[in-house]
CSV table of C-alpha atoms in Angstrom, one decimal:
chain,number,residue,atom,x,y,z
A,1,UNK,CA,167.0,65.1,44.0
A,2,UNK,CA,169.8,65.2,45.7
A,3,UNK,CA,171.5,67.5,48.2
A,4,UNK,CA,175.2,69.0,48.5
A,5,UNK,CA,176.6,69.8,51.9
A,6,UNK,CA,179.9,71.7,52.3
A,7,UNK,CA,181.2,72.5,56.0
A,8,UNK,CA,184.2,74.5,56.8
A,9,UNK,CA,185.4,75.2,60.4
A,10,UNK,CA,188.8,75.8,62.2
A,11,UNK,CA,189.2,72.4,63.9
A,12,UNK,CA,190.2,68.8,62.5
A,13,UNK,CA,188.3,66.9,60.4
A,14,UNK,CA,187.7,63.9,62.7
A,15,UNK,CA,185.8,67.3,64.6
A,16,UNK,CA,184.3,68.6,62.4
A,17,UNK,CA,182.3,65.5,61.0
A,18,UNK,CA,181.1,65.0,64.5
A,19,UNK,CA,179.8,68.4,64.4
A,20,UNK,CA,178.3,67.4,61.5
A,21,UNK,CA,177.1,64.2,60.7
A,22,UNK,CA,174.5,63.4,63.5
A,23,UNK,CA,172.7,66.2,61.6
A,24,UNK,CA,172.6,64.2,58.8
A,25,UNK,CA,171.3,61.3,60.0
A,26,UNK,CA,175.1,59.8,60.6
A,27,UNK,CA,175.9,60.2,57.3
A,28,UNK,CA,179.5,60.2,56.4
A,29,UNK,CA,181.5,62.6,54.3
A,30,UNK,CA,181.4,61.6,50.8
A,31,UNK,CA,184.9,63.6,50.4
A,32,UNK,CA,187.8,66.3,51.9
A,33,UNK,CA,188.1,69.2,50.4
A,34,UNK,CA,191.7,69.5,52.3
A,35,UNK,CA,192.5,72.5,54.6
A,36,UNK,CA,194.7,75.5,54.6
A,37,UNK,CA,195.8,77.4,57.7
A,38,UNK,CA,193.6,75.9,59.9
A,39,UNK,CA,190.5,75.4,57.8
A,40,UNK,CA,189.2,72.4,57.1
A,41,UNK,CA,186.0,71.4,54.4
A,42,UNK,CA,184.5,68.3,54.3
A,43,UNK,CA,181.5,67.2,51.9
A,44,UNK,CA,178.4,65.3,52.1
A,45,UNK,CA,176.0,64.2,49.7
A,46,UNK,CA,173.0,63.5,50.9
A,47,UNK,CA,169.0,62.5,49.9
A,48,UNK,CA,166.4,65.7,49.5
A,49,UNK,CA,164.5,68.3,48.0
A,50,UNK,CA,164.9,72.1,47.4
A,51,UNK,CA,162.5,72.8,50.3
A,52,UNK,CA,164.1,70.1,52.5
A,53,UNK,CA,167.5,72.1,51.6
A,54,UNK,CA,166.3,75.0,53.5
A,55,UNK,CA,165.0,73.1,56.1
A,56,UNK,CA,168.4,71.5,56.7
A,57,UNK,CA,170.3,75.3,56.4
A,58,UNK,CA,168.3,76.5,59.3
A,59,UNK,CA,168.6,73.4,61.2
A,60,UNK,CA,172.3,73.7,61.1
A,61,UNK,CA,172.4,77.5,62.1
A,62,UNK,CA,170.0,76.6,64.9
A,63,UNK,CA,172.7,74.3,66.3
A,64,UNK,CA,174.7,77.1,67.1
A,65,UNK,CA,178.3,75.1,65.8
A,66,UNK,CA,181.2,77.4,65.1
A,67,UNK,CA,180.9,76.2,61.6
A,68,UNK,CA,180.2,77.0,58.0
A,69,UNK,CA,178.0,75.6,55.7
A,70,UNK,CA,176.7,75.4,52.3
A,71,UNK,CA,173.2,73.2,51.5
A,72,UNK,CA,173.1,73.2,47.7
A,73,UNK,CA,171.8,70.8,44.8
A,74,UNK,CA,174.6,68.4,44.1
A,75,UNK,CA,174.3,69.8,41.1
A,76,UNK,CA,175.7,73.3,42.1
A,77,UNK,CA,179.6,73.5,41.6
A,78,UNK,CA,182.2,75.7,40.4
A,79,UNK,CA,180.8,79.6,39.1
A,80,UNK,CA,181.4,81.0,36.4
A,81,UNK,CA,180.9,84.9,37.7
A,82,UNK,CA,181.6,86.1,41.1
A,83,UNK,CA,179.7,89.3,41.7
A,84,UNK,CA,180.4,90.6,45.3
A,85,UNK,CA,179.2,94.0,47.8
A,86,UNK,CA,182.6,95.7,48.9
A,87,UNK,CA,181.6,97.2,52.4
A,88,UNK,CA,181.4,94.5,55.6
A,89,UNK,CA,182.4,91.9,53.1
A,90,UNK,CA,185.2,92.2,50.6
A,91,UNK,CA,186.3,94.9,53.2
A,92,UNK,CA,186.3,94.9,57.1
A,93,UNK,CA,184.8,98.4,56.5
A,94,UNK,CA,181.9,100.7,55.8
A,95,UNK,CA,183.7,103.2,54.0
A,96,UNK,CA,180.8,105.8,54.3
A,97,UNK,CA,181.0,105.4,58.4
A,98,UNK,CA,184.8,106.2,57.7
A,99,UNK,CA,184.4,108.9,56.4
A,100,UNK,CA,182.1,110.3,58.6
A,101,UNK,CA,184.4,110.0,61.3
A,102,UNK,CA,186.7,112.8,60.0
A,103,UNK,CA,183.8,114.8,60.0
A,104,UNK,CA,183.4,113.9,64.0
A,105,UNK,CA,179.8,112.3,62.5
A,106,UNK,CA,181.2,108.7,62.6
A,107,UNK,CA,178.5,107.2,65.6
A,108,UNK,CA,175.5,109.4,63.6
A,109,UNK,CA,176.3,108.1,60.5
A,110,UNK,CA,176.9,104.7,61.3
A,111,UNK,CA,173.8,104.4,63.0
A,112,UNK,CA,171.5,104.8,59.8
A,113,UNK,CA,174.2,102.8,58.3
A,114,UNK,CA,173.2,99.7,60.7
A,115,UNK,CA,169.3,100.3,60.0
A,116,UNK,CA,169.8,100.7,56.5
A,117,UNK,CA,171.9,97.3,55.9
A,118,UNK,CA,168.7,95.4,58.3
A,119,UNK,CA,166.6,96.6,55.6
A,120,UNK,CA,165.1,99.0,58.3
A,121,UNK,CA,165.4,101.8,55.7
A,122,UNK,CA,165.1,103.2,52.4
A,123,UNK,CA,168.7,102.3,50.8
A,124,UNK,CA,168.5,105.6,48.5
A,125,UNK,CA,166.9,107.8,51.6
A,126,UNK,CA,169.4,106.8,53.9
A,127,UNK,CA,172.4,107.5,51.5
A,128,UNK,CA,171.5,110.5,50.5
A,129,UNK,CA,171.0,111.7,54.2
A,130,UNK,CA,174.1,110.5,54.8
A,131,UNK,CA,176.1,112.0,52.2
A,132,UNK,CA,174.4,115.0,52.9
A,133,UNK,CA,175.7,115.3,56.2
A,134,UNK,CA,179.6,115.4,54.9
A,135,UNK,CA,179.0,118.4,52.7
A,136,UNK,CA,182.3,120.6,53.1
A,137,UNK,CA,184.3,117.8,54.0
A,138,UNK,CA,187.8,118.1,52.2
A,139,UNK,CA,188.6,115.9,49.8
A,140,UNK,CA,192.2,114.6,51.6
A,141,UNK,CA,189.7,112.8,53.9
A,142,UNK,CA,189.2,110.0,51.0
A,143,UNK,CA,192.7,109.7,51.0
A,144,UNK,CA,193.2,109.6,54.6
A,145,UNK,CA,189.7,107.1,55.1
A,146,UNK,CA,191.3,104.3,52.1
A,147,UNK,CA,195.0,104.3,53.3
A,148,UNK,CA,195.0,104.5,57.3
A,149,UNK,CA,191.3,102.5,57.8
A,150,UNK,CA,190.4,100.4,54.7
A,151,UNK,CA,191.5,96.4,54.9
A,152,UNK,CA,190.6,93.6,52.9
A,153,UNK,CA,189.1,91.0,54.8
A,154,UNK,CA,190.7,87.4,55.0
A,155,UNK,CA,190.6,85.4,52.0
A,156,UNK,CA,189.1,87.7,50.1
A,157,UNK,CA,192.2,87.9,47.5
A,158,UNK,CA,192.8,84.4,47.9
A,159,UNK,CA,188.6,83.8,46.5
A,160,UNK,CA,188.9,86.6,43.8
A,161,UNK,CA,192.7,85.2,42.5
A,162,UNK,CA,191.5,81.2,41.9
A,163,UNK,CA,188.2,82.1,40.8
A,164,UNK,CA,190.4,84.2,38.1
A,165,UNK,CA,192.8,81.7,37.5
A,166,UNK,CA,189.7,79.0,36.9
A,167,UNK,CA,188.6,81.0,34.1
A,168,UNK,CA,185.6,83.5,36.2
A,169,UNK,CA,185.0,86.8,35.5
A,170,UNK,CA,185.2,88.7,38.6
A,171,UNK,CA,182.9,91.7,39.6
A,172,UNK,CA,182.8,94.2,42.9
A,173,UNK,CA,179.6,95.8,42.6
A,174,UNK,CA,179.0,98.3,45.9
A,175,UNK,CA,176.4,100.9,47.5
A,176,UNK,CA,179.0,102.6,48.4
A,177,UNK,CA,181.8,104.9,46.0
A,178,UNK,CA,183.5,104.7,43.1
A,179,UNK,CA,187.0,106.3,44.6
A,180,UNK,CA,186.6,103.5,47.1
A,181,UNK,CA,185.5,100.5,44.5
A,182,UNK,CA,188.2,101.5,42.3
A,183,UNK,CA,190.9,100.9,45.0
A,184,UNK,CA,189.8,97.8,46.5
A,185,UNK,CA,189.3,96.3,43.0
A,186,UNK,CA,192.6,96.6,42.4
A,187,UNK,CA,194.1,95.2,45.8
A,188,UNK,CA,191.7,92.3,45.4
A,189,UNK,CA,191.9,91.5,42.3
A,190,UNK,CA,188.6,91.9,40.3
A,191,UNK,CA,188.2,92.3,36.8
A,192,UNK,CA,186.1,95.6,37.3
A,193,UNK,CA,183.9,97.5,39.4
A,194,UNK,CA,180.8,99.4,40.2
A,195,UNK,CA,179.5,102.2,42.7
A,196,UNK,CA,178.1,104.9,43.5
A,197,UNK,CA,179.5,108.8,42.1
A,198,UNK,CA,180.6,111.2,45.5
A,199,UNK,CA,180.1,114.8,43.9
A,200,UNK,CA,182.9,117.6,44.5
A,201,UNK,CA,183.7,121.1,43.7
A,202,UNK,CA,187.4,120.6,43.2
A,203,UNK,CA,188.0,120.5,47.2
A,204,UNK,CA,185.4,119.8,49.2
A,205,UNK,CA,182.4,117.1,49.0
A,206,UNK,CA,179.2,118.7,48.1
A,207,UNK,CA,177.0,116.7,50.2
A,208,UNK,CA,175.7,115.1,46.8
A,209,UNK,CA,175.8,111.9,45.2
A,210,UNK,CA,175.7,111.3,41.4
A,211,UNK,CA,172.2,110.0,39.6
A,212,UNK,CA,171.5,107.1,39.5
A,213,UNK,CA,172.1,105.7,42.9
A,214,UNK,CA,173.1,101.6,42.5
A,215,UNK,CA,170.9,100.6,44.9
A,216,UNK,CA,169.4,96.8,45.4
A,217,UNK,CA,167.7,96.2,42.3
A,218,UNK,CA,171.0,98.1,40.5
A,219,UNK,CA,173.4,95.3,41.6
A,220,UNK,CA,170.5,92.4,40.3
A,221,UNK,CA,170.7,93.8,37.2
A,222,UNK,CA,174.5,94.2,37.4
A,223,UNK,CA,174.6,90.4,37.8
A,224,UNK,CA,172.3,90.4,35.1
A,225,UNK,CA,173.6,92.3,32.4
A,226,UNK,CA,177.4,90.9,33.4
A,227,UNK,CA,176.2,87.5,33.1
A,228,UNK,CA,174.4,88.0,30.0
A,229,UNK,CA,177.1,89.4,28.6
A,230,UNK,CA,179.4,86.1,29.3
A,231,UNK,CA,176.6,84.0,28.3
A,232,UNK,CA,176.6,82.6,32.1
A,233,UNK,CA,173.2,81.5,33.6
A,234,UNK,CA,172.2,82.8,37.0
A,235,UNK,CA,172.6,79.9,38.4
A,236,UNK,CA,176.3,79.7,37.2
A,237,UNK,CA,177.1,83.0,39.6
A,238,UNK,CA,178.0,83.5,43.2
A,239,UNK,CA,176.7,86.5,44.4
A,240,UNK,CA,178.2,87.9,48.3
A,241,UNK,CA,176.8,91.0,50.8
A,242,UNK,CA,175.8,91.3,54.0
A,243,UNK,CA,173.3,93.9,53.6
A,244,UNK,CA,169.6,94.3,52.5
A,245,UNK,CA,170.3,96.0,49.9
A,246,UNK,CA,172.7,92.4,48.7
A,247,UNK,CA,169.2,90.5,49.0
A,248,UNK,CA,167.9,90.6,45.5
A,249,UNK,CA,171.3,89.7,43.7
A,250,UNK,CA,172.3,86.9,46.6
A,251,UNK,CA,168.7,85.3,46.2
A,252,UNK,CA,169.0,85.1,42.4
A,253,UNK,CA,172.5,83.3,42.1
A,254,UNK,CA,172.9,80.0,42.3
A,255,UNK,CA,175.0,80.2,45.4
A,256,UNK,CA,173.9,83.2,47.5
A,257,UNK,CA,176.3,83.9,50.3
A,258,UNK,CA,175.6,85.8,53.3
A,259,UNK,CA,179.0,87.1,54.8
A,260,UNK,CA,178.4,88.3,58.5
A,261,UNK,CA,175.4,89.1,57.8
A,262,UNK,CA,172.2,90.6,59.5
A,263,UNK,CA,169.7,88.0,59.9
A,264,UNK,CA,167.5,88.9,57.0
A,265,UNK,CA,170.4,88.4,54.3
A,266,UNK,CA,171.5,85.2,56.3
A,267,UNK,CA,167.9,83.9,56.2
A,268,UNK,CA,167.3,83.8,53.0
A,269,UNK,CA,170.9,82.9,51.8
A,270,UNK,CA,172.0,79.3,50.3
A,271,UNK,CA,175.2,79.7,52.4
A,272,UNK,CA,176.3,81.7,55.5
A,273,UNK,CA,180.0,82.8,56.4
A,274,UNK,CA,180.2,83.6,59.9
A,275,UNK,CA,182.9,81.6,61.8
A,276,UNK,CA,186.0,81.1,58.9
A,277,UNK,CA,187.0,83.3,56.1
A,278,UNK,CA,185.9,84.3,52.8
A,279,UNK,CA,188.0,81.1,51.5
A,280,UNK,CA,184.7,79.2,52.4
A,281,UNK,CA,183.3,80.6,49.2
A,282,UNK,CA,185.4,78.7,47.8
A,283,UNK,CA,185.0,75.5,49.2
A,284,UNK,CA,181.2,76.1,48.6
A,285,UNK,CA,181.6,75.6,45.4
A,286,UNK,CA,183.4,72.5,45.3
A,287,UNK,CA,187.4,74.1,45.1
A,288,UNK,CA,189.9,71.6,47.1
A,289,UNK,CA,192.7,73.7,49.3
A,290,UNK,CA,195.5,72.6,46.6
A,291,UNK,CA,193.6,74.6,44.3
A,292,UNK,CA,193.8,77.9,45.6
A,293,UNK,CA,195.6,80.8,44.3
A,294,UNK,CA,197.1,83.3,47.1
C-alpha cells in the first residue's frame, strides 16, 4: 500500500516542502497542486500502511508547522458527496450562542455550547437546555442573529461551487436550525440541507425544539441515506465538523476532515484544517488551483 500526502500552507513552495519533506524521510513532492491567494499544495506519495498513515498524521501535528495536511491511501481522490456541519465550520458562527446573546444569555449558553462540541455532554441534553433557556425570545431575533452576525467562512463557497461544478452532490447537514441551514445553503451553495425544527407560537420561541433532534448518529445516517441514494460508497464522501457530535459521520467517510476542531474530532480525523482555509478540502482531494470555481 501506498500513502497520499497533501500539504497546504500560506508560504512558497520551496517552504513549504522543507517543512515537509524531512518528515518523510526527504522525500520529494511527486506534484503541485498550484496556489491561489497565497495558498500553496504540494503532494507526496509515499510507502505505508493504513496504521502507519495515522502514525504519520500525528507525527505531523506534533511538529507544530503552520501547515495543513491530508495522509490518505493514494487511492483516495476526488468525492463524489460532500456532506458538511454548518456551525464553526461552513460558518464562523454558532448560531445557537447568537442567539442567546439577544437574550443577554450569550456567555451561559456558549459555555455548554463549548462542553457539548468536546463531547463533554449529551448533544440532545445540552440542546434542549439550551433552547429552553430562549423561551419568549421574539422571533425578529433570527432575523437580526443571520443578517448582522452570520458569515461564511473562507473558501467555503469556493469548496461547495467546484465540487458542484465536478459533478458532487452537495449536502449541509447541522445540529443547529433549520431557519439558519436554509439561509446558509443558499449563500454557499449546497444542493440541500438539514437541521434541527426551533418551535414558535407565531412571535415568540417556545423554548422547544421539534422531534427528532439530528444529533450524531442523525448526520451518519444522513451521509448514509444521501449516498445510498446517489449510489456513492462511503468512501467516495467527504464529511466536515468540528464537533463531537461530527465524529461518527467524519470517521466513516473516506476523507474525514476536522475544521478547527477540538482535539477529539482532530484526533480521529484523516485530515485537519487549522492554519489555511476550507479550499484545503479541496486540495485534499486531489483538485489543482486552476480548477476551482469561485
Amino acid at each position: 500500500m501506498s500513502l497520499r500526502i497533501v500539504a497546504v500552507a500560506a508560504m512558497d513552495a520551496a517552504k513549504l516542502e522543507a517543512e515537509v519533506s524531512p518528515e518523510l524521510g526527504r522525500v520529494a513532492p511527486s506534484r503541485s497542486l498550484g496556489s491561489v491567494d497565497g495558498l500553496v499544495a504540494l503532494e507526496w506519495q509515499v510507502p505505508g500502511t493504513e496504521d502507519e498513515a495515522a502514525r504519520l498524521r500525528a507525527r505531523l501535528a506534533e511538529k507544530g508547522h503552520p501547515v495543513d495536511t491530508a495522509v490518505l491511501p493514494a487511492s483516495s481522490g476526488r468525492k463524489r458527496l460532500l456532506i458538511s456541519d454548518m456551525d464553526s465550520t461552513i460558518i464562523g458562527q454558532e448560531c445557537l450562542d447568537e442567539l442567546a446573546d439577544f437574550a443577554g444569555l450569550k456567555a451561559e449558553v456558549s459555555a455548554i455550547t463549548e462542553r457539548a462540541m468536546r463531547g463533554e455532554l449529551d448533544f440532545e441534553g445540552a440542546l434542549t437546555t439550551r433552547v429552553a433557556m430562549l423561551k419568549g425570545l421574539g422571533l425578529d431575533a433570527l432575523d437580526h442573529a443571520y443578517s448582522e452576525r452570520i458569515t461564511l467562512n473562507p473558501g467555503a463557497k469556493t469548496l461547495v461551487e467546484t465540487m458542484k461544478a465536478d459533478g458532487a452532490e452537495t449536502v449541509l447537514v447541522s445540529g443547529g436550525f433549520t431557519y439558519f441551514t436554509s439561509r446558509v445553503a443558499a449563500a454557499a451553495g449546497f444542493h440541500t440541507h438539514r437541521g434541527n425544527t426551533l418551535i414558535d407560537d407565531g412571535t415568540e420561541l417556545t423554548g422547544e425544539v421539534g422531534r427528532p433532534i439530528l444529533g450524531r448518529e442523525a448526520k451518519l445516517a444522513a451521509l448514509d441515506e444521501f449516498a445510498a441514494s446517489g449510489g456513492i460508497r462511503r468512501e467516495d464522501v467527504i464529511a466536515m465538523g468540528d464537533g463531537a457530535n461530527d465524529l461518527a459521520m467524519i470517521k466513516a467517510s473516506g476523507l474525514g476532515v476536522a475544521y478547527h476542531a477540538k482535539p477529539v474530532v482532530a484526533a480521529e480525523a484523516h485530515a485537519a484544517i487549522e492554519h489555511t482555509d476550507l479550499r484545503a478540502a479541496l486540495f485534499f482531494q486531489g483538485y489543482e488551483a486552476k480548477e476551482f470555481v469561485s
